[in-house]
Amino acid sequence: MATLALVRCPANVLPTISRGSCSPAVLAATLAPIQQRKLHHAIIPKGKGGRSSSSGIAATVFGATGFLGRYVVNRLGRMGSQIIIPHRCDQYDLMYFRPMGDLGQIIFMEWNARNKDSIKRALEHSNVVINLVGREWETRNYRFEDVFVSIPQQLAKAAREAGITKFIHMSHLNADIRSLSKYLRNKAVGETAVRDEFPDAVIMKPSEMFGREDRFFNYYANMRWFGNAVPLIALGKKTVKQPVHVVDVAKAIMNAVRDPDANGKTYALVGPNRYLLHDLVEYIYAVAHRPFVPYPLPRPLYHYRTAS
């Protein structure tokens, strides 16, 4: 039986490579200077895990002040990540973020979506960029084309130029360029714009999200168009929904952040069960102990409202 013996040699007697005993290619590779990349201390993992350690993730979360953003920031803070939150809101709207991470791990930064230098400063020291910017209605300053196409395209371009390897973009499950909804059409165009600028981007397409302060269940619960009646197309009996909890969407984003194989993929995020919209709204009103009176909404009126 052959025996392998490992002998430890002092540092001063280690074999050296002589110029005459190796090929020029090996000699050039050996003598070439090693390029040292300057790393920010936030992306060096250390600690045993948890909010008081460093996960090695420095994430810039655009749109963090929205419904989903709060859960994403909370998950990032729990795993010991440094988080940069670009914002345009009042300081009082940022107070609930402070307990989500350890001291000094959450950094707030004012930004202007139309200022390229502001975007570059927000992701200067990050290795992960998450775009959660979105809105369900248009304003005079920000149309759907701005929110879902122009801004994500600028963020993806800035992330690519900064050498960032992980870019996560939030879209919608029903995003389709052929949709009658202007909201969903621009969502689809935004996906293509992000892919063109950042081919390895991870695109998340969730269905309707529910949770505290959501705009799905609360939308129907607070509907007051026709008194106590709830307007639904075909009484909601031909519309199928598969809602997903907002915590599950935040977990999916965390999995994509840590999984290198997720780059360049598109994920559809849905809940485990499908329901008729009529049954969901009826359940909401039963929980609220209020009478449920469905009203058949004319389809042309609905298309006019969504297309405008």
mmCIF file of C-alpha atoms in Angstrom:
data_model
loop_
_atom_site.group_PDB
_atom_site.id
_atom_site.type_symbol
_atom_site.label_atom_id
_atom_site.label_comp_id
_atom_site.label_asym_id
_atom_site.label_seq_id
_atom_site.Cartn_x
_atom_site.Cartn_y
_atom_site.Cartn_z
ATOM 1 C CA MET A 1 0.000 0.000 0.000
ATOM 2 C CA ALA A 2 1.395 3.374 -0.947
ATOM 3 C CA THR A 3 1.931 5.861 1.845
ATOM 4 C CA LEU A 4 1.699 9.607 1.401
ATOM 5 C CA ALA A 5 3.705 11.693 3.848
ATOM 6 C CA LEU A 6 3.100 15.414 4.257
ATOM 7 C CA VAL A 7 6.227 17.276 5.287
ATOM 8 C CA ARG A 8 6.043 20.888 6.488
ATOM 9 C CA CYS A 9 8.869 23.043 5.208
ATOM 10 C CA PRO A 10 10.033 26.329 6.662
ATOM 11 C CA ALA A 11 9.250 29.407 4.676
ATOM 12 C CA ASN A 12 12.890 30.007 3.764
ATOM 13 C CA VAL A 13 13.279 26.593 2.056
ATOM 14 C CA LEU A 14 10.109 26.657 -0.092
ATOM 15 C CA PRO A 15 10.865 25.924 -3.771
ATOM 16 C CA THR A 16 11.118 28.927 -6.021
ATOM 17 C CA ILE A 17 10.406 29.263 -9.730
ATOM 18 C CA SER A 18 13.533 29.924 -11.721
ATOM 19 C CA ARG A 19 13.409 31.827 -14.986
ATOM 20 C CA GLY A 20 15.027 29.023 -16.939
ATOM 21 C CA SER A 21 12.910 26.131 -15.653
ATOM 22 C CA CYS A 22 9.438 27.228 -16.823
ATOM 23 C CA SER A 23 7.713 28.430 -19.928
ATOM 24 C CA PRO A 24 7.299 32.166 -20.642
ATOM 25 C CA ALA A 25 3.509 31.926 -20.179
ATOM 26 C CA VAL A 26 3.829 30.425 -16.692
ATOM 27 C CA LEU A 27 6.519 32.947 -15.809
ATOM 28 C CA ALA A 28 4.372 35.857 -16.957
ATOM 29 C CA ALA A 29 1.376 34.586 -14.978
ATOM 30 C CA THR A 30 3.527 34.167 -11.877
ATOM 31 C CA LEU A 31 5.235 37.525 -12.006
ATOM 32 C CA ALA A 32 2.112 39.510 -12.990
ATOM 33 C CA PRO A 33 0.964 41.870 -10.232
ATOM 34 C CA ILE A 34 -2.282 40.878 -8.467
ATOM 35 C CA GLN A 35 -4.976 43.548 -8.756
ATOM 36 C CA GLN A 36 -6.365 44.447 -5.346
ATOM 37 C CA ARG A 37 -10.007 45.523 -5.476
ATOM 38 C CA LYS A 38 -11.054 48.011 -2.873
ATOM 39 C CA LEU A 39 -13.961 46.578 -0.892
ATOM 40 C CA HIS A 40 -16.306 48.478 1.351
ATOM 41 C CA HIS A 41 -16.376 47.125 4.896
ATOM 42 C CA ALA A 42 -20.140 46.556 4.666
ATOM 43 C CA ILE A 43 -19.782 43.773 2.073
ATOM 44 C CA ILE A 44 -17.269 41.714 4.065
ATOM 45 C CA PRO A 45 -19.213 38.952 5.905
ATOM 46 C CA LYS A 46 -18.478 38.604 9.592
ATOM 47 C CA GLY A 47 -20.265 37.383 12.673
ATOM 48 C CA LYS A 48 -22.464 34.367 13.369
ATOM 49 C CA GLY A 49 -25.547 35.693 11.620
ATOM 50 C CA GLY A 50 -28.420 37.871 12.734
ATOM 51 C CA ARG A 51 -28.969 41.597 12.844
ATOM 52 C CA SER A 52 -25.775 42.345 14.790
ATOM 53 C CA SER A 53 -23.531 40.586 12.264
ATOM 54 C CA SER A 54 -22.611 41.452 8.700
ATOM 55 C CA SER A 55 -24.134 39.333 5.948
ATOM 56 C CA GLY A 56 -21.934 40.810 3.244
ATOM 57 C CA ILE A 57 -24.966 42.366 1.563
ATOM 58 C CA ALA A 58 -25.129 46.107 1.020
ATOM 59 C CA ALA A 59 -28.502 46.703 -0.613
ATOM 60 C CA THR A 60 -30.020 49.850 -2.035
ATOM 61 C CA VAL A 61 -33.807 49.537 -1.909
ATOM 62 C CA PHE A 62 -35.626 52.013 -4.137
ATOM 63 C CA GLY A 63 -39.287 52.361 -3.217
ATOM 64 C CA ALA A 64 -38.699 51.062 0.305
ATOM 65 C CA THR A 65 -41.346 53.341 1.801
ATOM 66 C CA GLY A 66 -44.120 51.449 0.032
ATOM 67 C CA PHE A 67 -46.190 48.490 1.173
ATOM 68 C CA LEU A 68 -43.761 45.740 0.125
ATOM 69 C CA GLY A 69 -40.636 47.762 0.879
ATOM 70 C CA ARG A 70 -41.159 47.686 4.627
ATOM 71 C CA TYR A 71 -41.118 43.895 4.688
ATOM 72 C CA VAL A 72 -38.070 43.687 2.424
ATOM 73 C CA VAL A 73 -36.097 46.122 4.587
ATOM 74 C CA ASN A 74 -37.111 44.207 7.714
ATOM 75 C CA ARG A 75 -35.832 40.932 6.217
ATOM 76 C CA LEU A 76 -32.567 42.524 5.128
ATOM 77 C CA GLY A 77 -32.035 44.032 8.581
ATOM 78 C CA ARG A 78 -32.720 40.731 10.357
ATOM 79 C CA MET A 79 -29.915 39.008 8.435
ATOM 80 C CA GLY A 80 -27.360 41.729 9.173
ATOM 81 C CA SER A 81 -27.288 43.670 5.918
ATOM 82 C CA GLN A 82 -26.453 47.294 5.360
ATOM 83 C CA ILE A 83 -29.414 49.034 3.735
ATOM 84 C CA ILE A 84 -29.510 52.299 1.813
ATOM 85 C CA ILE A 85 -33.003 53.752 1.534
ATOM 86 C CA PRO A 86 -33.368 56.503 -1.074
ATOM 87 C CA HIS A 87 -36.501 58.481 -0.302
ATOM 88 C CA ARG A 88 -38.545 61.524 -1.260
ATOM 89 C CA CYS A 89 -40.851 61.518 1.744
ATOM 90 C CA ASP A 90 -40.912 63.307 5.070
ATOM 91 C CA GLN A 91 -38.581 62.233 7.863
ATOM 92 C CA TYR A 92 -41.538 61.202 10.003
ATOM 93 C CA ASP A 93 -42.410 58.545 7.420
ATOM 94 C CA LEU A 94 -38.999 56.921 7.964
ATOM 95 C CA MET A 95 -39.195 56.406 11.717
ATOM 96 C CA TYR A 96 -40.582 52.866 11.520
ATOM 97 C CA PHE A 97 -37.480 51.763 9.573
ATOM 98 C CA ARG A 98 -35.004 52.571 12.335
ATOM 99 C CA PRO A 99 -35.715 49.552 14.607
ATOM 100 C CA MET A 100 -35.462 47.167 11.639
ATOM 101 C CA GLY A 101 -31.674 47.081 11.593
ATOM 102 C CA ASP A 102 -28.733 47.383 13.946
ATOM 103 C CA LEU A 103 -27.217 50.749 14.783
ATOM 104 C CA GLY A 104 -25.756 52.364 11.681
ATOM 105 C CA GLN A 105 -26.928 49.629 9.320
ATOM 106 C CA ILE A 106 -29.797 51.603 7.758
ATOM 107 C CA ILE A 107 -28.813 54.732 5.864
ATOM 108 C CA PHE A 108 -31.365 57.231 4.589
ATOM 109 C CA MET A 109 -30.615 59.303 1.520
ATOM 110 C CA GLU A 110 -32.721 61.846 -0.302
ATOM 111 C CA TRP A 111 -32.853 61.276 -4.027
ATOM 112 C CA ASN A 112 -34.397 62.659 -7.180
ATOM 113 C CA ALA A 113 -35.577 60.068 -9.685
ATOM 114 C CA ARG A 114 -34.705 62.384 -12.569
ATOM 115 C CA ASN A 115 -31.190 63.167 -11.323
ATOM 116 C CA LYS A 116 -28.583 60.654 -12.527
ATOM 117 C CA ASP A 117 -25.985 61.797 -9.995
ATOM 118 C CA SER A 118 -28.473 61.223 -7.193
ATOM 119 C CA ILE A 119 -29.022 57.657 -8.410
ATOM 120 C CA LYS A 120 -25.279 56.982 -8.620
ATOM 121 C CA ARG A 121 -24.717 58.198 -5.062
ATOM 122 C CA ALA A 122 -27.505 55.924 -3.784
ATOM 123 C CA LEU A 123 -25.878 52.736 -5.117
ATOM 124 C CA GLU A 124 -22.233 53.759 -4.944
ATOM 125 C CA HIS A 125 -21.240 51.262 -2.235
ATOM 126 C CA SER A 126 -23.906 48.596 -2.809
ATOM 127 C CA ASN A 127 -23.649 45.142 -4.316
ATOM 128 C CA VAL A 128 -27.435 44.595 -4.523
ATOM 129 C CA VAL A 129 -30.081 46.917 -5.976
ATOM 130 C CA ILE A 130 -33.797 46.264 -5.451
ATOM 131 C CA ASN A 131 -36.339 48.309 -7.386
ATOM 132 C CA LEU A 132 -39.754 48.436 -5.722
ATOM 133 C CA VAL A 133 -40.801 51.786 -7.164
ATOM 134 C CA GLY A 134 -44.450 51.642 -8.154
ATOM 135 C CA ARG A 135 -47.764 53.400 -7.979
ATOM 136 C CA GLU A 136 -51.311 52.396 -8.855
ATOM 137 C CA TRP A 137 -52.321 55.834 -10.082
ATOM 138 C CA GLU A 138 -50.778 58.562 -12.185
ATOM 139 C CA THR A 139 -49.931 62.081 -11.097
ATOM 140 C CA ARG A 140 -49.143 65.254 -12.972
ATOM 141 C CA ASN A 141 -45.408 64.850 -12.298
ATOM 142 C CA TYR A 142 -45.072 61.083 -12.653
ATOM 143 C CA ARG A 143 -47.002 59.210 -15.311
ATOM 144 C CA PHE A 144 -47.023 55.424 -15.596
ATOM 145 C CA GLU A 145 -44.353 55.702 -18.292
ATOM 146 C CA ASP A 146 -42.068 57.468 -15.815
ATOM 147 C CA VAL A 147 -42.686 55.158 -12.861
ATOM 148 C CA PHE A 148 -42.616 51.796 -14.654
ATOM 149 C CA VAL A 149 -40.342 52.428 -17.657
ATOM 150 C CA SER A 150 -38.033 55.435 -17.405
ATOM 151 C CA ILE A 151 -37.057 55.155 -13.729
ATOM 152 C CA PRO A 152 -36.395 51.368 -13.759
ATOM 153 C CA GLN A 153 -34.380 51.773 -16.957
ATOM 154 C CA GLN A 154 -32.209 54.451 -15.354
ATOM 155 C CA LEU A 155 -31.727 52.362 -12.215
ATOM 156 C CA ALA A 156 -30.732 49.291 -14.222
ATOM 157 C CA LYS A 157 -28.297 51.296 -16.336
ATOM 158 C CA ALA A 158 -26.688 52.906 -13.287
ATOM 159 C CA ALA A 159 -26.386 49.509 -11.571
ATOM 160 C CA ARG A 160 -24.712 47.973 -14.630
ATOM 161 C CA GLU A 161 -22.268 50.862 -14.971
ATOM 162 C CA ALA A 162 -21.409 50.607 -11.264
ATOM 163 C CA GLY A 163 -20.465 46.934 -11.649
ATOM 164 C CA ILE A 164 -23.309 45.634 -9.477
ATOM 165 C CA THR A 165 -24.070 41.969 -10.107
ATOM 166 C CA LYS A 166 -27.539 41.699 -8.549
ATOM 167 C CA PHE A 167 -30.488 43.779 -9.709
ATOM 168 C CA ILE A 168 -34.035 42.805 -8.697
ATOM 169 C CA HIS A 169 -36.993 44.426 -10.444
ATOM 170 C CA MET A 170 -40.590 44.189 -9.269
ATOM 171 C CA SER A 171 -43.272 43.797 -11.938
ATOM 172 C CA HIS A 172 -46.763 42.252 -11.974
ATOM 173 C CA LEU A 173 -48.068 38.793 -12.776
ATOM 174 C CA ASN A 174 -50.507 40.110 -15.420
ATOM 175 C CA ALA A 175 -48.080 42.502 -17.097
ATOM 176 C CA ASP A 176 -48.735 42.263 -20.830
ATOM 177 C CA ILE A 177 -48.078 44.647 -23.680
ATOM 178 C CA ARG A 178 -51.473 43.669 -25.161
ATOM 179 C CA SER A 179 -53.417 44.401 -21.981
ATOM 180 C CA LEU A 180 -56.240 46.928 -22.020
ATOM 181 C CA SER A 181 -54.896 48.335 -18.758
ATOM 182 C CA LYS A 182 -52.391 51.154 -19.109
ATOM 183 C CA TYR A 183 -50.904 50.109 -15.781
ATOM 184 C CA LEU A 184 -50.158 46.556 -16.964
ATOM 185 C CA ARG A 185 -48.941 47.656 -20.402
ATOM 186 C CA ASN A 186 -46.316 49.910 -18.887
ATOM 187 C CA LYS A 187 -45.307 47.177 -16.455
ATOM 188 C CA ALA A 188 -44.558 44.927 -19.444
ATOM 189 C CA VAL A 189 -42.601 47.655 -21.237
ATOM 190 C CA GLY A 190 -40.611 48.241 -18.050
ATOM 191 C CA GLU A 191 -39.573 44.584 -17.921
ATOM 192 C CA THR A 192 -38.161 44.812 -21.443
ATOM 193 C CA ALA A 193 -36.375 48.083 -20.669
ATOM 194 C CA VAL A 194 -34.734 46.592 -17.586
ATOM 195 C CA ARG A 195 -33.661 43.458 -19.482
ATOM 196 C CA ASP A 196 -32.083 45.602 -22.211
ATOM 197 C CA GLU A 197 -30.008 47.577 -19.719
ATOM 198 C CA PHE A 198 -29.281 44.748 -17.246
ATOM 199 C CA PRO A 199 -29.588 41.302 -18.907
ATOM 200 C CA ASP A 200 -28.945 39.441 -15.636
ATOM 201 C CA ALA A 201 -31.712 41.246 -13.782
ATOM 202 C CA VAL A 202 -34.071 39.165 -11.639
ATOM 203 C CA ILE A 203 -37.699 40.028 -12.401
ATOM 204 C CA MET A 204 -40.361 39.259 -9.804
ATOM 205 C CA LYS A 205 -43.982 39.041 -10.960
ATOM 206 C CA PRO A 206 -46.295 38.706 -7.954
ATOM 207 C CA SER A 207 -50.046 38.436 -8.075
ATOM 208 C CA GLU A 208 -52.204 40.619 -5.835
ATOM 209 C CA MET A 209 -50.459 40.938 -2.467
ATOM 210 C CA PHE A 210 -52.351 41.039 0.799
ATOM 211 C CA GLY A 211 -51.301 41.931 4.314
ATOM 212 C CA ARG A 212 -51.564 44.806 6.732
ATOM 213 C CA GLU A 213 -52.297 48.099 4.965
ATOM 214 C CA ASP A 214 -52.633 46.367 1.598
ATOM 215 C CA ARG A 215 -54.476 47.796 -1.394
ATOM 216 C CA PHE A 216 -56.275 44.587 -2.261
ATOM 217 C CA PHE A 217 -58.541 43.519 0.576
ATOM 218 C CA ASN A 218 -58.753 47.060 1.960
ATOM 219 C CA TYR A 219 -59.719 48.344 -1.473
ATOM 220 C CA TYR A 220 -62.868 46.229 -1.542
ATOM 221 C CA ALA A 221 -63.552 46.664 2.161
ATOM 222 C CA ASN A 222 -63.629 50.462 1.816
ATOM 223 C CA MET A 223 -65.446 50.633 -1.522
ATOM 224 C CA ARG A 224 -68.291 53.151 -1.456
ATOM 225 C CA TRP A 225 -69.210 53.720 -5.090
ATOM 226 C CA PHE A 226 -72.897 52.815 -4.958
ATOM 227 C CA GLY A 227 -73.736 53.061 -1.289
ATOM 228 C CA ASN A 228 -73.485 49.569 0.182
ATOM 229 C CA ALA A 229 -73.205 47.877 -3.223
ATOM 230 C CA VAL A 230 -69.848 46.530 -4.430
ATOM 231 C CA PRO A 231 -69.363 46.860 -8.213
ATOM 232 C CA LEU A 232 -67.862 43.702 -9.743
ATOM 233 C CA ILE A 233 -67.672 42.564 -13.357
ATOM 234 C CA ALA A 234 -70.062 39.607 -13.768
ATOM 235 C CA LEU A 235 -70.529 39.795 -9.992
ATOM 236 C CA GLY A 236 -66.935 38.569 -9.607
ATOM 237 C CA LYS A 237 -67.894 35.019 -10.590
ATOM 238 C CA LYS A 238 -65.707 34.976 -13.712
ATOM 239 C CA THR A 239 -62.595 36.532 -12.173
ATOM 240 C CA VAL A 240 -60.072 34.200 -10.548
ATOM 241 C CA LYS A 241 -57.532 35.516 -8.047
ATOM 242 C CA GLN A 242 -54.535 33.779 -6.491
ATOM 243 C CA PRO A 243 -53.341 36.291 -3.875
ATOM 244 C CA VAL A 244 -49.955 35.957 -2.201
ATOM 245 C CA HIS A 245 -48.997 37.191 1.246
ATOM 246 C CA VAL A 246 -46.564 40.084 1.300
ATOM 247 C CA VAL A 247 -44.218 38.229 3.687
ATOM 248 C CA ASP A 248 -43.862 35.409 1.162
ATOM 249 C CA VAL A 249 -42.932 37.920 -1.550
ATOM 250 C CA ALA A 250 -40.304 39.444 0.734
ATOM 251 C CA LYS A 251 -38.895 35.949 1.391
ATOM 252 C CA ALA A 252 -38.723 35.300 -2.348
ATOM 253 C CA ILE A 253 -36.714 38.491 -2.823
ATOM 254 C CA MET A 254 -34.310 37.424 -0.075
ATOM 255 C CA ASN A 255 -33.844 34.037 -1.721
ATOM 256 C CA ALA A 256 -33.079 35.735 -5.027
ATOM 257 C CA VAL A 257 -30.541 38.010 -3.339
ATOM 258 C CA ARG A 258 -28.611 35.065 -1.911
ATOM 259 C CA ASP A 259 -28.952 32.714 -4.881
ATOM 260 C CA PRO A 260 -26.385 33.360 -7.657
ATOM 261 C CA ASP A 261 -28.323 31.092 -10.030
ATOM 262 C CA ALA A 262 -31.317 33.461 -9.902
ATOM 263 C CA ASN A 263 -29.626 36.029 -12.141
ATOM 264 C CA GLY A 264 -31.394 36.545 -15.433
ATOM 265 C CA LYS A 265 -34.544 34.662 -14.403
ATOM 266 C CA THR A 266 -38.178 35.680 -14.079
ATOM 267 C CA TYR A 267 -40.282 34.403 -11.172
ATOM 268 C CA ALA A 268 -44.078 34.297 -10.898
ATOM 269 C CA LEU A 269 -45.119 34.668 -7.258
ATOM 270 C CA VAL A 270 -48.601 33.429 -6.398
ATOM 271 C CA GLY A 271 -50.401 32.037 -3.394
ATOM 272 C CA PRO A 272 -51.221 28.362 -2.827
ATOM 273 C CA ASN A 273 -54.945 28.623 -3.612
ATOM 274 C CA ARG A 274 -57.208 30.129 -6.253
ATOM 275 C CA TYR A 275 -60.452 31.894 -5.413
ATOM 276 C CA LEU A 276 -63.291 33.545 -7.251
ATOM 277 C CA LEU A 277 -63.274 37.277 -6.660
ATOM 278 C CA HIS A 278 -66.905 37.032 -5.576
ATOM 279 C CA ASP A 279 -65.990 34.597 -2.799
ATOM 280 C CA LEU A 280 -63.043 36.706 -1.618
ATOM 281 C CA VAL A 281 -65.075 39.908 -1.360
ATOM 282 C CA GLU A 282 -67.931 38.036 0.304
ATOM 283 C CA TYR A 283 -65.467 36.708 2.884
ATOM 284 C CA ILE A 284 -64.116 40.212 3.527
ATOM 285 C CA TYR A 285 -67.570 41.561 4.287
ATOM 286 C CA ALA A 286 -68.414 38.543 6.433
ATOM 287 C CA VAL A 287 -65.337 39.171 8.579
ATOM 288 C CA ALA A 288 -66.272 42.852 8.849
ATOM 289 C CA HIS A 289 -69.884 41.911 9.790
ATOM 290 C CA ARG A 290 -71.261 44.020 6.952
ATOM 291 C CA PRO A 291 -73.857 43.132 4.316
ATOM 292 C CA PHE A 292 -72.401 42.080 0.972
ATOM 293 C CA VAL A 293 -74.393 43.448 -1.958
ATOM 294 C CA PRO A 294 -72.584 42.784 -5.270
ATOM 295 C CA TYR A 295 -73.399 45.053 -8.194
ATOM 296 C CA PRO A 296 -72.751 44.000 -11.838
ATOM 297 C CA LEU A 297 -70.260 46.547 -13.176
ATOM 298 C CA PRO A 298 -70.531 47.055 -16.955
ATOM 299 C CA ARG A 299 -67.348 45.860 -18.637
ATOM 300 C CA PRO A 300 -67.012 48.913 -20.966
ATOM 301 C CA LEU A 301 -67.091 51.210 -17.932
ATOM 302 C CA TYR A 302 -64.324 49.183 -16.295
ATOM 303 C CA HIS A 303 -62.166 49.207 -19.451
ATOM 304 C CA TYR A 304 -62.673 52.947 -19.812
ATOM 305 C CA ARG A 305 -61.508 53.513 -16.254
ATOM 306 C CA THR A 306 -58.413 51.278 -16.514
ATOM 307 C CA ALA A 307 -57.354 52.493 -19.954
ATOM 308 C CA SER A 308 -57.583 56.170 -19.079
#
